[in-house]
Coordinates of C-alpha atoms in Angstrom, one line a residue:
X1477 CA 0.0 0.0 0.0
X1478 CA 2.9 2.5 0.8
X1479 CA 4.7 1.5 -2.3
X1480 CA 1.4 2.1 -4.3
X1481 CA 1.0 5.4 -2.1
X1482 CA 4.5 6.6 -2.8
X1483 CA 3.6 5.9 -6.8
X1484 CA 0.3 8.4 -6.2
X1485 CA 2.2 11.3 -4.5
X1486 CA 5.0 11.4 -7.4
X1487 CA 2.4 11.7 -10.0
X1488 CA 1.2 15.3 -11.4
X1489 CA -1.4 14.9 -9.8
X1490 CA -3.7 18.5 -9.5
X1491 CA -6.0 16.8 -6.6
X1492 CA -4.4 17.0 -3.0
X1493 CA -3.9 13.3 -1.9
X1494 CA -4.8 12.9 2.0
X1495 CA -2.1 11.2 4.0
X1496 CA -2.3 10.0 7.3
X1497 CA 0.5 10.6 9.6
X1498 CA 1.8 6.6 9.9
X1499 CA 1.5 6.6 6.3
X1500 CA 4.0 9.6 5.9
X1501 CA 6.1 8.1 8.4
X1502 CA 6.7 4.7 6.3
X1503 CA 7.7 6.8 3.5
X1504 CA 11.1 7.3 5.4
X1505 CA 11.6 4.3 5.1
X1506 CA 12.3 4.6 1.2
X1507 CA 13.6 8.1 1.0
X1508 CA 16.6 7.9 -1.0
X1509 CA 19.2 8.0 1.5
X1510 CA 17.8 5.8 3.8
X1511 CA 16.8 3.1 1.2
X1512 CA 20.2 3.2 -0.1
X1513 CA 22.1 2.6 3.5
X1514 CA 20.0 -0.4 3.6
X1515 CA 21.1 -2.0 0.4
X1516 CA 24.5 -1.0 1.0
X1517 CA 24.2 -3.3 3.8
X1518 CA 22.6 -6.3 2.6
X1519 CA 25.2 -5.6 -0.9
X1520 CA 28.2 -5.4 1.8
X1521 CA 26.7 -8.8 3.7
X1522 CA 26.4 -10.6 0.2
X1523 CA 29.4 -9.8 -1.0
X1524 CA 31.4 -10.7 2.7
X1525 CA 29.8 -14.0 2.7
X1526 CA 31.7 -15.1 -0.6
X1527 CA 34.9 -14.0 0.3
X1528 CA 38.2 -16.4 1.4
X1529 CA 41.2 -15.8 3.6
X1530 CA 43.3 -17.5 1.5
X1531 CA 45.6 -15.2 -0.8
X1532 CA 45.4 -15.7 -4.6
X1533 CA 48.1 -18.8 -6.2
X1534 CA 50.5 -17.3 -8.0
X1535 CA 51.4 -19.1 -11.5
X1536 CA 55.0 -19.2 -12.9
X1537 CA 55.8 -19.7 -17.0
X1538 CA 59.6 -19.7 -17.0
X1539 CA 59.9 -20.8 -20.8
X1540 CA 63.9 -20.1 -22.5
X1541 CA 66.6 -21.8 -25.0
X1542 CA 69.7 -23.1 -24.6
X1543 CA 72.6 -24.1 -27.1
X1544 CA 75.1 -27.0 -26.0
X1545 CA 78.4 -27.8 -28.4
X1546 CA 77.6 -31.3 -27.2
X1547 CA 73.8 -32.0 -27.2
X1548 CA 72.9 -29.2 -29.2
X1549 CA 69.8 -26.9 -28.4
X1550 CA 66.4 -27.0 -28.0
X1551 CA 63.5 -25.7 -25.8
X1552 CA 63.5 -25.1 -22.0
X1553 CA 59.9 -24.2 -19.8
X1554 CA 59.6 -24.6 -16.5
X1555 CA 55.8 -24.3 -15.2
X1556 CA 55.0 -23.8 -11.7
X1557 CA 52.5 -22.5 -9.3
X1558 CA 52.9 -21.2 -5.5
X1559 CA 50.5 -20.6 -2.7
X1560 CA 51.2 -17.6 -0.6
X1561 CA 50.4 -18.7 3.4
X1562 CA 50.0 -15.5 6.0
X1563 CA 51.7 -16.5 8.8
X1564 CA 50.6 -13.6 11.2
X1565 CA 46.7 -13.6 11.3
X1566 CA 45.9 -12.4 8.6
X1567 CA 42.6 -14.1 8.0
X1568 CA 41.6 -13.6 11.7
X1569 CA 42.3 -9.9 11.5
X1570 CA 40.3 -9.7 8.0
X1571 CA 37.7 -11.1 8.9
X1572 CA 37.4 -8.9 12.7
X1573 CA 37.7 -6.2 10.0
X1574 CA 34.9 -7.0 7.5
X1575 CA 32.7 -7.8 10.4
X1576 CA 33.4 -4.1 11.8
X1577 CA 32.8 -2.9 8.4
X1578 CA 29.5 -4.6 8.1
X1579 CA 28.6 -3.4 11.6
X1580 CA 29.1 0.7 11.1
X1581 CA 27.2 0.1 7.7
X1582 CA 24.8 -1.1 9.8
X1583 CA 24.9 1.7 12.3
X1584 CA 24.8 4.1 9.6
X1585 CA 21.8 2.7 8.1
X1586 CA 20.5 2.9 11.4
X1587 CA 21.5 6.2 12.3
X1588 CA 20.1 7.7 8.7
X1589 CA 16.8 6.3 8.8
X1590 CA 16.1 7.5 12.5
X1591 CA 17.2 10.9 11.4
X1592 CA 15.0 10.8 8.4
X1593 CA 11.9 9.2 10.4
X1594 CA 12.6 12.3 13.2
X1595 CA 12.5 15.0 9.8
X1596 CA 9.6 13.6 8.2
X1597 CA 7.5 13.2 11.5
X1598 CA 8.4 16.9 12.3
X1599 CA 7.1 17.8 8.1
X1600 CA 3.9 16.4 8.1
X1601 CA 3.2 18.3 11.8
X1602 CA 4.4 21.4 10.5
X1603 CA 1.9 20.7 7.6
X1604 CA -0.7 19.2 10.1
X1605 CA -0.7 23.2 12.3
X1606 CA -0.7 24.8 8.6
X1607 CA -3.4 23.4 7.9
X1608 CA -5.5 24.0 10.9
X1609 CA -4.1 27.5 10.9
X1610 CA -5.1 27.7 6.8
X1611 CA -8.9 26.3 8.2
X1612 CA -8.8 29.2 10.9
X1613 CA -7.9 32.0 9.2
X1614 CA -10.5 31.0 6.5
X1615 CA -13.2 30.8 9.1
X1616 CA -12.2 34.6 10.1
X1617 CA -12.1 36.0 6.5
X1618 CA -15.7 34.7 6.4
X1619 CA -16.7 36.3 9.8
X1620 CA -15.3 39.5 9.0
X1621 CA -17.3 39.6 5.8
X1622 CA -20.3 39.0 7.3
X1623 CA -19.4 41.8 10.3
X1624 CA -18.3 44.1 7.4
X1625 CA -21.8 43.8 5.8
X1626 CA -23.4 43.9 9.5
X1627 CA -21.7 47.0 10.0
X1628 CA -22.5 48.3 6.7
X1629 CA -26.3 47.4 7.5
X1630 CA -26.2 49.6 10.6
X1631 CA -24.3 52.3 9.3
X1632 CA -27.4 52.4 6.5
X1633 CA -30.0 52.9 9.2
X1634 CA -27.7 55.6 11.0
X1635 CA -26.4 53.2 14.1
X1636 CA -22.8 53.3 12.7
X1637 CA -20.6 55.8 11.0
X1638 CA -18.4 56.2 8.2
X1639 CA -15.1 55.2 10.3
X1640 CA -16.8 51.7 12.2
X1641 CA -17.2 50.8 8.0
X1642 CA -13.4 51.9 7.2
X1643 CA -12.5 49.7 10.0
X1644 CA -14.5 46.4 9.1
X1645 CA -13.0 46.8 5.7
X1646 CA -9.9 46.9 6.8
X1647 CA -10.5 44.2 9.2
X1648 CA -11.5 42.5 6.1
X1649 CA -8.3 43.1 3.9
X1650 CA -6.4 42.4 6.8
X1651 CA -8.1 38.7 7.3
X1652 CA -7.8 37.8 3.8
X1653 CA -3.9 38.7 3.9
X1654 CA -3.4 36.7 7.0
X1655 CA -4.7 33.9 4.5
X1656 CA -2.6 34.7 1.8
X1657 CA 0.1 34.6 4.7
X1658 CA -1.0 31.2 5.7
X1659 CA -1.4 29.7 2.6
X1660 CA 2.3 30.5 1.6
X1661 CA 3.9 28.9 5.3
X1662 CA 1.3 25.7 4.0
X1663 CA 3.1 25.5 0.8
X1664 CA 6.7 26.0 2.1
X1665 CA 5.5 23.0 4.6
X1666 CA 4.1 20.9 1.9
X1667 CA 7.7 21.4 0.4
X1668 CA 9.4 20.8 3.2
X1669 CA 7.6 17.5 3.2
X1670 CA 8.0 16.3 -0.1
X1671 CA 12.1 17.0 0.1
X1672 CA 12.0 14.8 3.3
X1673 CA 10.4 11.8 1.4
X1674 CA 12.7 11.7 -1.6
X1675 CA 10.5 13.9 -4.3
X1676 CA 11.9 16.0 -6.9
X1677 CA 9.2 18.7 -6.8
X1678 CA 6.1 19.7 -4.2
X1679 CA 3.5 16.6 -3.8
X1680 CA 0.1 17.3 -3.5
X1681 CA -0.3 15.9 -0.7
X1682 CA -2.4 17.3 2.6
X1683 CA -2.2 16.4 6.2
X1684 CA -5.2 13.7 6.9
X1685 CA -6.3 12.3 9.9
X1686 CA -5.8 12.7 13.6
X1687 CA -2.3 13.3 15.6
X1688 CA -0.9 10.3 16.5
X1689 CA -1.1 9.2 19.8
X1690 CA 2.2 8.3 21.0
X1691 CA 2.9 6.3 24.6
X1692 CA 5.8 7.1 26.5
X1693 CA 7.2 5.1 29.7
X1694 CA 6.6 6.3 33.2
X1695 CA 8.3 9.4 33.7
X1696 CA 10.5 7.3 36.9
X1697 CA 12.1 5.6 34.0
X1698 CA 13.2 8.7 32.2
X1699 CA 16.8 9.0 33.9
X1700 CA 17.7 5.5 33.4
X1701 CA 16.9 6.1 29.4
X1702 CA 19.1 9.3 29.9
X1703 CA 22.1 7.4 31.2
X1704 CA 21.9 5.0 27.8
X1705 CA 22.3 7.8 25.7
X1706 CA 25.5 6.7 24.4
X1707 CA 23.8 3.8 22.7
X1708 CA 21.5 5.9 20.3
X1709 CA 22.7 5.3 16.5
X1710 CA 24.9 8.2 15.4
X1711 CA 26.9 7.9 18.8
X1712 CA 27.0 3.8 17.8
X1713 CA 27.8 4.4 14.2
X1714 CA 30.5 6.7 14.9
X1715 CA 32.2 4.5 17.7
X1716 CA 31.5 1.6 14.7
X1717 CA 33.7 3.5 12.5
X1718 CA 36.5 3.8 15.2
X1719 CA 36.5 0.4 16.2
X1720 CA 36.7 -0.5 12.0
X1721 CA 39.8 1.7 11.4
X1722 CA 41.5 -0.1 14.5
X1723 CA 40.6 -3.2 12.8
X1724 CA 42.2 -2.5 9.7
X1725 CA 45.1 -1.7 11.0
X1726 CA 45.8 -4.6 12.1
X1727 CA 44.7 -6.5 9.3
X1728 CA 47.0 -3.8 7.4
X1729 CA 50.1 -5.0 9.8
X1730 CA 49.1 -8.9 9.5
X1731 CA 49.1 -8.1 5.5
X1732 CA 53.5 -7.2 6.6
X1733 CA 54.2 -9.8 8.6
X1734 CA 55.6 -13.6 8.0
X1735 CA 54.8 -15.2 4.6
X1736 CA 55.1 -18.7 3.6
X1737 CA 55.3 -19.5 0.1
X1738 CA 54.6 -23.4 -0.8
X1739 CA 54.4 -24.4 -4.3
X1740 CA 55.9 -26.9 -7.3
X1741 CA 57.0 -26.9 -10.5
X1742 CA 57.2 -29.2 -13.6
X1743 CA 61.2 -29.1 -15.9
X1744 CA 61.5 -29.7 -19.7
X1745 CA 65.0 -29.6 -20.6
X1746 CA 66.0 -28.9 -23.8
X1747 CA 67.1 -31.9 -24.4
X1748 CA 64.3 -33.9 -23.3
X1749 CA 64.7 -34.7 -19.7
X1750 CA 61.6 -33.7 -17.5
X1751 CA 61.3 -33.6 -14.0
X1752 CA 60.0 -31.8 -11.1
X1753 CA 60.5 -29.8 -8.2
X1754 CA 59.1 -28.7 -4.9
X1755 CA 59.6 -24.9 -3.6
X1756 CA 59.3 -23.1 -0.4
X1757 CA 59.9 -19.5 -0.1
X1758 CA 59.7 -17.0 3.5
X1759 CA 59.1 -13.4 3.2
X1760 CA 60.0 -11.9 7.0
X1761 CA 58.9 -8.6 7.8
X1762 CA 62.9 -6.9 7.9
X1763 CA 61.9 -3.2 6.6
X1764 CA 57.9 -2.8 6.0
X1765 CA 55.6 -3.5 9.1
X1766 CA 52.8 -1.2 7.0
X1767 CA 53.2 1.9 9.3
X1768 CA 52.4 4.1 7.2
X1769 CA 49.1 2.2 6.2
X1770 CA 48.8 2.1 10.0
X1771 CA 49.6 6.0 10.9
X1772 CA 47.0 6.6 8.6
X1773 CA 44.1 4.7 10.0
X1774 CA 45.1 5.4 13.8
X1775 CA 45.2 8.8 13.3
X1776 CA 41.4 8.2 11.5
X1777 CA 40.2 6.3 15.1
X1778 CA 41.7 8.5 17.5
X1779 CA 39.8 12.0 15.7
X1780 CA 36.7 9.5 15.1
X1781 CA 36.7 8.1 18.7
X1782 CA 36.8 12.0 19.5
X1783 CA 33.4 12.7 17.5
X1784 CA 32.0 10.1 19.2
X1785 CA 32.7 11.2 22.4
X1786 CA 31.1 14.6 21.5
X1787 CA 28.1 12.6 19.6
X1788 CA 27.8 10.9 23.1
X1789 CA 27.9 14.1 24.9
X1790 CA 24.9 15.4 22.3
X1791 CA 22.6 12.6 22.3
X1792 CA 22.5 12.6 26.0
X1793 CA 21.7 16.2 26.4
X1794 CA 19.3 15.8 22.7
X1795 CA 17.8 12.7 25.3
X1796 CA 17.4 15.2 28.5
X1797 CA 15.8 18.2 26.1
X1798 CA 13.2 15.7 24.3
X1799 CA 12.2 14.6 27.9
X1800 CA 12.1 18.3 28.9
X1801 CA 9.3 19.1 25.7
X1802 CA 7.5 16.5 26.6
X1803 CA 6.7 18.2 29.5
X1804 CA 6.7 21.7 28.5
X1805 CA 5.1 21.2 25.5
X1806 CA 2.1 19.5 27.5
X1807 CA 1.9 22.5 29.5
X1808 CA 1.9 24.9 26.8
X1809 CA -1.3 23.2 25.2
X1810 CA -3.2 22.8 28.4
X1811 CA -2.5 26.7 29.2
X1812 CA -4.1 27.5 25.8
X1813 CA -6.9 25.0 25.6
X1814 CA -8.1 25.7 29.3
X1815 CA -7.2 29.2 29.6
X1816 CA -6.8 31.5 27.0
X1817 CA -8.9 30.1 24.1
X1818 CA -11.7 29.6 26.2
X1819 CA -11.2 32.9 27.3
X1820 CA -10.5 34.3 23.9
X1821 CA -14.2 32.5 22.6
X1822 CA -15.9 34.3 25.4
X1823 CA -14.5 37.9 25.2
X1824 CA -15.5 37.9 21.3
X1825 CA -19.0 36.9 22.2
X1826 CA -19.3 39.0 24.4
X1827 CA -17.9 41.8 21.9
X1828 CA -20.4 40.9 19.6
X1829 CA -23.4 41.3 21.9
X1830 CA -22.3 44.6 23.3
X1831 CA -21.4 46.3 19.7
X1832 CA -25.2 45.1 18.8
X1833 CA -26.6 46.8 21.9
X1834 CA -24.4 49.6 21.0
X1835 CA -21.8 49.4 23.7
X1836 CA -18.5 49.0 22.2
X1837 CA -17.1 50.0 18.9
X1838 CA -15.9 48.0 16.2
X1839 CA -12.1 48.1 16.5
X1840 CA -12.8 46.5 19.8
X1841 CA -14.8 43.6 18.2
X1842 CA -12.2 43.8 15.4
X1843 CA -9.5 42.9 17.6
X1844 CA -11.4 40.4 20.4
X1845 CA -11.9 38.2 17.0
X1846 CA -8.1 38.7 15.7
X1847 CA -7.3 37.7 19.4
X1848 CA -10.0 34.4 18.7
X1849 CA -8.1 33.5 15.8
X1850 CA -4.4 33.8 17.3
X1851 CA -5.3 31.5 20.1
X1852 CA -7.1 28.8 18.1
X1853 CA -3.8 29.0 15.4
X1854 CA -1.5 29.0 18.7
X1855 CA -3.4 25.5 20.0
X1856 CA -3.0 23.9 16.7
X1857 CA 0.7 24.5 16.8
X1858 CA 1.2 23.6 20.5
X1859 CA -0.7 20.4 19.5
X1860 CA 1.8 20.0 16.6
X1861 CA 4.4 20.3 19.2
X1862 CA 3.5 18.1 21.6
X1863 CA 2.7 15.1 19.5
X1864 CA 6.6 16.0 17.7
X1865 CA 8.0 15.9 21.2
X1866 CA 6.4 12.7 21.6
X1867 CA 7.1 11.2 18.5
X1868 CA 10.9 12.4 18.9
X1869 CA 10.8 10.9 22.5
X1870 CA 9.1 7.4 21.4
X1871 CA 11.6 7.2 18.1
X1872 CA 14.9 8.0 20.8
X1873 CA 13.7 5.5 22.8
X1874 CA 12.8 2.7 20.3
X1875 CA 16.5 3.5 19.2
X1876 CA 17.8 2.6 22.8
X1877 CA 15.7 -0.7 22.3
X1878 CA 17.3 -1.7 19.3
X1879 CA 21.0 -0.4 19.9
X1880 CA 21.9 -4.3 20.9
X1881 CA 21.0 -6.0 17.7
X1882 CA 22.9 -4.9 14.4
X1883 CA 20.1 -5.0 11.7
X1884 CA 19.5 -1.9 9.3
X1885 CA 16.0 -0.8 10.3
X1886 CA 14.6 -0.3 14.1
X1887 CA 11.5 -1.1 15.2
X1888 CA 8.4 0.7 13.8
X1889 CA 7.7 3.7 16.5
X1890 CA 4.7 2.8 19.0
X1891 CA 2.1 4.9 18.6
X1892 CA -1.6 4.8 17.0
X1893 CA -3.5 7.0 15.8
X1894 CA -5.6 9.0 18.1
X1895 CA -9.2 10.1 17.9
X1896 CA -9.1 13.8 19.2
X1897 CA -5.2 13.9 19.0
X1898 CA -4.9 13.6 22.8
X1899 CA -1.2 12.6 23.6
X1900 CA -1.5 9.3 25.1
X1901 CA -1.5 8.9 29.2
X1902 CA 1.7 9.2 30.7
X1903 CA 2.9 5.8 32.4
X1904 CA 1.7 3.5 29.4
X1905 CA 3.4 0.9 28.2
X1906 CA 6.5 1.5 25.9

């Protein structure tokens, strides 16, 4: 269905196509970095799984003429083939490498597609709060037509003068370019999106469906996620990489040391004879012990064990400030949705009564109804925000989860789809 989805949203199509917020999140999935960090992994396990530790044979064709006063000349070839033996663990230490290798690749796939699943969740939010803002500002363009004609009625029968009419037109022009406004952040958004999920140009695509309703752990389990920090993918990925140049080293220093050369060879004598011969050959490491192979790729783990350290030092404070929005972010929306907005509803009411009675002018009704709209574009963003810092907590902590095993793609975030976009309850079941 995604795969059939993802075909939809590349095509021209002029209709917006609705798309849930679990379905946007699979599309990460198959953005183009991501998807290509996973085949580079299953490509790097294929190709691993073929490979030898033996060294390549080496085949000799030693073919010549000789001239003898007594037998004459003729023909000489000697044919023989050697088999190079590493005497110094070589095959251990290539093999400790490749597995390194395959395990940052690993890492890395892990790493990108947690970034992009963190991007593209934060997108479609972004485009979720546009949206409700777009729905808002519409509903106030329509209001402040019909106050414009209300006030144009009155001002007909004498009740309102020349200025309260200048004022709702205004308040009119000023609506419909606070929609203009809107639409434009909507379509930077819907941009925004579409770069996340691998398009080459602006999918028509529109923010369906509730917010998802994500479930965290208790909030007594918090610092014990905190101190596992270290274990999040880019920290992983970049330790990965350290450990693999180490590796390589070695393998790069086992690639100097002892050599055993076994092999045999077949004689033709120019005059006839034909025999054979065994050979054995040692190559001791005198002069080269690869140090300049291993300078280079030391060097490369110490400054790589360094940006881990910092990665380590960023994920746990990334960790402590995701926690921290959680929190605040929860706050924010219950401030607005059981303080201001239903104190912003009731003030324009109340606006609207008195300036029929005659009791208040328009530019106060003009500006209890721009204060309406602010608060009810305010809550859809601080709903937006809270279900991101949700999402970003869940997706940090299903990362934790998975940091033992070594396979390209986590687990699928836990969360569902709620029915009034209500964050979950806190203490539920990770």
């Amino acid at each position: 269905m995604v795969v059939a989805l993802t075909a939809l949203l590349l095509a021209a199509s002029p209709e917006p196509t609705p798309m849930s917020f679990a379905e946007a999140l699979a599309l990460a999935e198959r953005a183009p970095l991501p998807a290509a960090t996973a085949r580079a992994v299953v490509s790097q396990r294929t190709e691993v799984s073929r490979g030898s530790s033996l060294s390549n044979p080496q085949l000799v064709v030693e073919p010549g003429w000789r001239r003898s006063a007594a037998a004459g000349s003729g023909l000489d070839l000697r044919v023989g083939v050697a088999q190079p033996f590493h005497l110094s663990g070589l095959g251990t230490a290539r093999k400790q490498a490749v597995r390194l290798e395959t395990q940052a690749l690993s890492e890395e796939a892990r790493s990108a597609l947690l970034a992009r699943r963190l991007t593209v969740a934060e997108a479609w939010l972004s485009l979720w709060a546009a949206e409700q803002a777009q729905v808002r500002v519409a509903e106030e363009v329509r209001l402040a037509d019909a106050f414009r004609e209300v006030v144009e009625s009155a001002a007909a029968l004498g009740a309102a003068t020349k200025l309260d009419v200048a004022e709702a037109a205004t308040y009119v022009a000023d609506a419909r370019l606070t929609e203009l406004d809107v639409q434009g952040v909507a379509m930077a958004r819907r941009t925004e999106f579409s770069r996340q999920v691998g398009a080459r140009q602006a999918v028509p695509v529109t923010a369906a469906g509730p917010l998802p309703e994500v479930a965290l752990p208790a909030e007594s389990r918090w610092p014990a996620l905190q101190e596992r920090a270290a274990s999040l993918p880019e920290v992983t990925f970049r330790m990965s990489l350290a450990r693999m140049e180490r590796a390589r080293a070695d393998e790069a220093k086992a690639a100097k040391g002892f050599q055993l050369q076994l092999g045999v060879a077949a004689l033709r004598e120019y005059d006839g004879a034909v025999g054979g011969v065994a050979t054995v050959g040692l190559t001791p490491p005198v002069f080269d012990h690869a140090e300049r192979e291993r300078g280079t790729l030391l060097a490369n783990a110490a400054r790589l064990e360094g940006e881990g350290l910092e990665a380590a030092a960023a994920a746990a404070s990334g960790l402590v400030l995701a926690f921290h929005e959680v929190e605040h972010s929860h706050e924010v929306v219950e401030v607005l949705r059981g303080t201001l907005l239903p104190g912003a509803e009731e003030a324009a009411r109340l606006g609207e009564l008195l300036f029929r009675a005659g009791d208040t002018t328009v530019l106060e009704v003009v500006r209890l109804r721009r204060a309406l709209t602010q608060a009810r574009i305010r809550l859809g963003h601080a709903l937006a925000d809270e279900a991101l810092a949700r999402m970003r907590a869940r997706l940090l902590i299903d990362a934790l989860d998975a940091s033992a095993t070594e396979e390209a793609t986590p687990p699928a975030p836990s969360f569902r789809a709620g029915t009034s976009g209500a964050p979950a309850s806190e203490g539920a079941a990770p």
